[in-house]
Amino acid sequence: MVAFFERFDPTIQALYATLFTWGVTALGSALVFFFKTIHKKVFDTMLGFAAGVMIAASFWSLISPGIDLAEEMGFNPWLMAAMGFMSGGLFLFIVDKTLPHMHLGLGPKVKEGPKTSWQRSVLLVLAITLHNIPEGLAVGVAFGAVAAGIESSSLMGAIALAIGIGLQNFPEGAAVSIPLRREGMSRSKAFLYGQASGIVEPIAGVLGALLVLSMRSILPFALCFAAGAMIYVVVEELIPEAQSNNNSDYATMGVMVGFTIMMILDVALG
């Protein structure tokens, strides 16, 4: 796998990696052809798993390399990490308040952002798309960090991050398409809506790689920015929704398993 990626420049590496994560989202959405419902306990466990993966990836794949690079470049490491991390969260906060969307675990009448007449299906896709912006960005920035020659970054580590993001995209794809099918939408249309939520990842991945390659000095900030945006999604949406159906034990174990798998991928392979 490493040999395959080594043949390409970082932007193409980021594109292939995020096409993979989009593809896994589509695989999750394809479950709609076999199931019409998701048991609440399974759904909450899946959300917890996604949260655990994102938490682990935020530190090992993003914040830690960002701090190392800040030190190498002569920046104040804790200040750079703090500024990038908080900026990522603030960016998602602003997007969350300005773009109408609907959280997966909430009822059909609970909408966020500006008032709109958009259909529930569109709002659900937008909610997952918000997740996928920082995820795609994180993968792209990780490949850019490898090209920048950061000691704590490696091509295998960037690939491991893409694998981890892909793993947690599987339940997210299913979490969009299956509820839409349950509400009466056809299987094929529910699948199309579910996989569409992952389209933004290749776009964000390529943009992230191009950004850090053209302006290497912002790479420490960009790494921590992506981490902050991912943690914002986890704390503001994934964990609260996973805990909303009185299945906290299942959701918590999902977080533990997701964190552990991502930690193994990043530390052992990276």
CSV table of C-alpha atoms in Angstrom, one decimal:
chain,number,residue,atom,x,y,z
A,1,MET,CA,0.0,0.0,0.0
A,2,VAL,CA,2.8,2.4,0.9
A,3,ALA,CA,4.5,1.6,-2.4
A,4,PHE,CA,1.4,2.5,-4.3
A,5,PHE,CA,1.1,5.9,-2.6
A,6,GLU,CA,4.8,6.7,-3.0
A,7,ARG,CA,4.4,6.9,-6.8
A,8,PHE,CA,2.2,10.1,-6.5
A,9,ASP,CA,2.6,13.6,-5.3
A,10,PRO,CA,0.9,14.6,-2.0
A,11,THR,CA,-2.2,16.1,-3.6
A,12,ILE,CA,-2.9,12.9,-5.6
A,13,GLN,CA,-2.2,10.9,-2.4
A,14,ALA,CA,-4.7,12.9,-0.5
A,15,LEU,CA,-7.2,12.5,-3.4
A,16,TYR,CA,-6.9,8.7,-3.5
A,17,ALA,CA,-7.1,8.5,0.3
A,18,THR,CA,-10.2,10.6,0.5
A,19,LEU,CA,-11.8,8.8,-2.4
A,20,PHE,CA,-11.4,5.7,-0.2
A,21,THR,CA,-13.1,7.4,2.8
A,22,TRP,CA,-15.9,8.5,0.5
A,23,GLY,CA,-16.2,4.9,-0.9
A,24,VAL,CA,-16.6,3.5,2.7
A,25,THR,CA,-19.4,6.1,3.3
A,26,ALA,CA,-21.1,4.7,0.2
A,27,LEU,CA,-20.6,1.1,1.5
A,28,GLY,CA,-22.3,2.1,4.7
A,29,SER,CA,-25.1,3.7,2.8
A,30,ALA,CA,-25.5,0.5,0.8
A,31,LEU,CA,-26.8,-1.2,3.9
A,32,VAL,CA,-30.1,0.4,3.0
A,33,PHE,CA,-30.5,-2.3,0.4
A,34,PHE,CA,-30.5,-5.0,3.1
A,35,PHE,CA,-32.0,-3.2,6.2
A,36,LYS,CA,-34.8,-0.8,6.8
A,37,THR,CA,-34.1,0.1,10.4
A,38,ILE,CA,-31.1,0.3,12.8
A,39,HIS,CA,-31.6,-0.8,16.4
A,40,LYS,CA,-31.1,2.1,18.7
A,41,LYS,CA,-28.4,0.3,20.6
A,42,VAL,CA,-26.5,-0.4,17.4
A,43,PHE,CA,-26.9,3.1,16.2
A,44,ASP,CA,-25.6,4.6,19.4
A,45,THR,CA,-22.7,2.2,19.5
A,46,MET,CA,-21.8,3.2,15.9
A,47,LEU,CA,-21.9,6.9,16.8
A,48,GLY,CA,-19.7,6.3,19.8
A,49,PHE,CA,-17.3,4.3,17.7
A,50,ALA,CA,-17.0,7.3,15.2
A,51,ALA,CA,-16.4,9.6,18.1
A,52,GLY,CA,-13.6,7.4,19.5
A,53,VAL,CA,-11.8,7.3,16.2
A,54,MET,CA,-12.0,11.0,15.7
A,55,ILE,CA,-10.7,11.7,19.3
A,56,ALA,CA,-7.7,9.4,18.8
A,57,ALA,CA,-6.9,10.7,15.3
A,58,SER,CA,-7.1,14.3,16.5
A,59,PHE,CA,-4.2,13.8,18.9
A,60,TRP,CA,-1.9,11.3,17.3
A,61,SER,CA,-2.4,12.2,13.7
A,62,LEU,CA,-2.8,16.0,14.0
A,63,ILE,CA,-2.0,17.8,17.3
A,64,SER,CA,1.1,15.9,18.2
A,65,PRO,CA,2.8,16.3,14.7
A,66,GLY,CA,1.6,19.9,14.7
A,67,ILE,CA,3.4,20.6,18.0
A,68,ASP,CA,6.5,18.9,16.8
A,69,LEU,CA,6.6,20.9,13.6
A,70,ALA,CA,5.9,24.2,15.5
A,71,GLU,CA,9.0,23.5,17.6
A,72,GLU,CA,11.1,22.7,14.6
A,73,MET,CA,10.1,25.9,12.9
A,74,GLY,CA,10.8,28.0,15.9
A,75,PHE,CA,7.2,28.8,16.8
A,76,ASN,CA,5.8,28.7,20.3
A,77,PRO,CA,4.4,25.2,20.2
A,78,TRP,CA,1.7,25.5,22.8
A,79,LEU,CA,0.5,28.8,21.5
A,80,MET,CA,0.4,27.5,17.9
A,81,ALA,CA,-1.5,24.4,19.0
A,82,ALA,CA,-4.0,26.4,21.0
A,83,MET,CA,-4.6,28.9,18.3
A,84,GLY,CA,-5.1,26.3,15.6
A,85,PHE,CA,-7.3,24.0,17.8
A,86,MET,CA,-9.6,26.8,18.9
A,87,SER,CA,-9.8,28.3,15.4
A,88,GLY,CA,-11.0,24.9,14.1
A,89,GLY,CA,-13.7,24.7,16.7
A,90,LEU,CA,-14.8,28.3,16.0
A,91,PHE,CA,-14.9,27.6,12.3
A,92,LEU,CA,-17.3,24.7,12.8
A,93,PHE,CA,-19.3,26.7,15.3
A,94,ILE,CA,-19.9,29.4,12.7
A,95,VAL,CA,-20.8,26.9,10.0
A,96,ASP,CA,-23.1,25.2,12.4
A,97,LYS,CA,-25.0,28.4,13.1
A,98,THR,CA,-25.2,29.6,9.5
A,99,LEU,CA,-26.0,26.4,7.6
A,100,PRO,CA,-29.4,24.7,8.2
A,101,HIS,CA,-29.1,21.1,9.1
A,102,MET,CA,-30.6,18.3,11.3
A,103,HIS,CA,-28.7,16.1,13.7
A,104,LEU,CA,-29.1,12.4,13.2
A,105,GLY,CA,-30.3,11.4,16.7
A,106,LEU,CA,-32.9,14.1,17.1
A,107,GLY,CA,-36.5,14.1,16.0
A,108,PRO,CA,-37.7,15.4,12.6
A,109,LYS,CA,-38.8,18.7,14.1
A,110,VAL,CA,-35.5,19.5,15.7
A,111,LYS,CA,-33.6,21.6,13.2
A,112,GLU,CA,-30.5,23.8,13.7
A,113,GLY,CA,-29.2,26.9,11.9
A,114,PRO,CA,-31.4,29.4,10.0
A,115,LYS,CA,-35.0,28.5,9.4
A,116,THR,CA,-35.6,26.8,6.1
A,117,SER,CA,-38.2,24.9,4.1
A,118,TRP,CA,-35.6,22.4,2.9
A,119,GLN,CA,-36.6,18.7,3.2
A,120,ARG,CA,-35.5,16.6,6.1
A,121,SER,CA,-33.4,14.4,3.8
A,122,VAL,CA,-31.3,17.5,2.6
A,123,LEU,CA,-30.8,18.6,6.2
A,124,LEU,CA,-29.6,15.1,7.3
A,125,VAL,CA,-27.1,15.1,4.4
A,126,LEU,CA,-25.9,18.5,5.4
A,127,ALA,CA,-25.4,17.4,9.0
A,128,ILE,CA,-23.0,14.6,7.9
A,129,THR,CA,-21.3,16.8,5.4
A,130,LEU,CA,-20.4,19.1,8.3
A,131,HIS,CA,-18.7,16.1,9.9
A,132,ASN,CA,-16.8,15.3,6.7
A,133,ILE,CA,-15.3,18.7,6.1
A,134,PRO,CA,-12.8,18.4,8.9
A,135,GLU,CA,-12.2,14.7,8.3
A,136,GLY,CA,-11.3,15.3,4.6
A,137,LEU,CA,-9.2,18.3,5.6
A,138,ALA,CA,-7.4,16.2,8.3
A,139,VAL,CA,-6.4,13.5,5.7
A,140,GLY,CA,-5.2,16.1,3.2
A,141,VAL,CA,-3.1,18.0,5.8
A,142,ALA,CA,-1.6,14.7,7.0
A,143,PHE,CA,-0.3,13.9,3.6
A,144,GLY,CA,1.0,17.4,3.3
A,145,ALA,CA,2.8,17.0,6.6
A,146,VAL,CA,4.6,13.9,5.2
A,147,ALA,CA,5.7,15.9,2.2
A,148,ALA,CA,6.9,18.6,4.6
A,149,GLY,CA,9.3,16.1,6.2
A,150,ILE,CA,8.0,16.2,9.8
A,151,GLU,CA,9.8,13.6,11.8
A,152,SER,CA,6.7,12.5,13.7
A,153,SER,CA,4.7,12.1,10.4
A,154,SER,CA,5.0,9.2,8.0
A,155,LEU,CA,3.2,8.1,4.9
A,156,MET,CA,2.0,5.0,6.7
A,157,GLY,CA,0.7,7.2,9.4
A,158,ALA,CA,-1.3,9.3,6.9
A,159,ILE,CA,-2.7,6.1,5.4
A,160,ALA,CA,-3.6,4.9,8.8
A,161,LEU,CA,-5.5,8.1,9.4
A,162,ALA,CA,-7.4,7.6,6.2
A,163,ILE,CA,-8.2,4.0,7.2
A,164,GLY,CA,-9.5,5.2,10.6
A,165,ILE,CA,-11.6,8.0,9.0
A,166,GLY,CA,-13.0,5.4,6.6
A,167,LEU,CA,-13.9,3.0,9.4
A,168,GLN,CA,-16.0,5.6,11.1
A,169,ASN,CA,-17.6,6.8,7.8
A,170,PHE,CA,-19.2,3.4,7.4
A,171,PRO,CA,-21.7,3.8,10.2
A,172,GLU,CA,-22.3,7.5,9.2
A,173,GLY,CA,-23.3,6.4,5.7
A,174,ALA,CA,-25.8,3.9,7.1
A,175,ALA,CA,-27.0,6.5,9.7
A,176,VAL,CA,-28.2,8.7,6.8
A,177,SER,CA,-29.6,6.2,4.3
A,178,ILE,CA,-31.5,3.8,6.6
A,179,PRO,CA,-33.5,6.5,8.5
A,180,LEU,CA,-34.5,8.0,5.1
A,181,ARG,CA,-35.6,4.5,3.9
A,182,ARG,CA,-37.6,4.0,7.1
A,183,GLU,CA,-39.5,7.3,6.4
A,184,GLY,CA,-40.6,6.0,3.0
A,185,MET,CA,-37.9,7.0,0.6
A,186,SER,CA,-36.9,4.4,-2.0
A,187,ARG,CA,-33.8,2.3,-1.4
A,188,SER,CA,-31.9,3.8,-4.4
A,189,LYS,CA,-32.7,7.4,-3.5
A,190,ALA,CA,-31.8,6.8,0.2
A,191,PHE,CA,-28.5,5.3,-0.9
A,192,LEU,CA,-27.7,8.3,-3.2
A,193,TYR,CA,-28.4,10.7,-0.3
A,194,GLY,CA,-26.3,8.7,2.1
A,195,GLN,CA,-23.2,8.5,-0.1
A,196,ALA,CA,-23.6,12.1,-1.2
A,197,SER,CA,-22.6,13.2,2.3
A,198,GLY,CA,-19.1,12.0,1.7
A,199,ILE,CA,-18.5,13.9,-1.5
A,200,VAL,CA,-17.0,16.8,0.3
A,201,GLU,CA,-14.1,14.7,1.7
A,202,PRO,CA,-12.1,14.4,-1.5
A,203,ILE,CA,-12.6,18.2,-2.1
A,204,ALA,CA,-11.5,19.1,1.4
A,205,GLY,CA,-8.6,16.6,1.3
A,206,VAL,CA,-7.1,18.0,-1.9
A,207,LEU,CA,-7.6,21.6,-0.7
A,208,GLY,CA,-5.9,20.7,2.6
A,209,ALA,CA,-2.9,19.2,0.9
A,210,LEU,CA,-2.6,22.1,-1.6
A,211,LEU,CA,-2.8,24.6,1.2
A,212,VAL,CA,0.0,23.2,3.3
A,213,LEU,CA,2.2,22.5,0.3
A,214,SER,CA,1.9,26.1,-0.9
A,215,MET,CA,2.3,27.7,2.5
A,216,ARG,CA,4.4,25.3,4.7
A,217,SER,CA,4.6,27.8,7.5
A,218,ILE,CA,0.9,27.4,8.3
A,219,LEU,CA,1.2,23.6,8.5
A,220,PRO,CA,1.4,23.4,12.4
A,221,PHE,CA,-1.7,25.7,12.6
A,222,ALA,CA,-3.5,23.6,9.9
A,223,LEU,CA,-2.9,20.3,11.7
A,224,CYS,CA,-4.3,21.7,15.0
A,225,PHE,CA,-7.1,23.5,13.1
A,226,ALA,CA,-8.3,20.1,11.7
A,227,ALA,CA,-8.1,18.6,15.1
A,228,GLY,CA,-10.2,21.3,16.7
A,229,ALA,CA,-12.8,21.0,14.0
A,230,MET,CA,-13.0,17.2,14.6
A,231,ILE,CA,-13.3,17.5,18.3
A,232,TYR,CA,-16.0,20.1,18.0
A,233,VAL,CA,-18.1,17.6,16.0
A,234,VAL,CA,-17.4,14.9,18.6
A,235,VAL,CA,-18.4,17.0,21.6
A,236,GLU,CA,-21.2,19.0,20.0
A,237,GLU,CA,-22.9,16.2,18.1
A,238,LEU,CA,-21.7,12.7,18.2
A,239,ILE,CA,-21.4,12.0,21.9
A,240,PRO,CA,-24.6,13.8,22.9
A,241,GLU,CA,-26.6,12.0,20.2
A,242,ALA,CA,-25.0,8.7,21.2
A,243,GLN,CA,-26.1,9.3,24.8
A,244,SER,CA,-29.6,10.5,24.0
A,245,ASN,CA,-31.4,7.2,23.9
A,246,ASN,CA,-30.4,5.8,27.4
A,247,ASN,CA,-27.8,3.6,25.8
A,248,SER,CA,-24.9,5.2,27.4
A,249,ASP,CA,-23.1,2.0,28.2
A,250,TYR,CA,-23.1,0.9,24.5
A,251,ALA,CA,-22.1,4.4,23.3
A,252,THR,CA,-19.3,4.5,25.8
A,253,MET,CA,-17.9,1.1,24.8
A,254,GLY,CA,-18.2,2.3,21.2
A,255,VAL,CA,-16.0,5.3,22.0
A,256,MET,CA,-13.5,3.0,23.8
A,257,VAL,CA,-13.3,0.6,20.9
A,258,GLY,CA,-13.0,3.3,18.2
A,259,PHE,CA,-10.3,5.2,20.2
A,260,THR,CA,-8.3,2.0,20.7
A,261,ILE,CA,-8.5,0.9,17.0
A,262,MET,CA,-7.4,4.4,15.8
A,263,MET,CA,-4.7,4.5,18.4
A,264,ILE,CA,-3.3,1.1,17.2
A,265,LEU,CA,-3.5,2.1,13.6
A,266,ASP,CA,-1.7,5.4,14.2
A,267,VAL,CA,0.9,4.3,16.7
A,268,ALA,CA,1.7,0.9,15.4
A,269,LEU,CA,1.6,1.8,11.7
A,270,GLY,CA,2.6,5.4,11.8
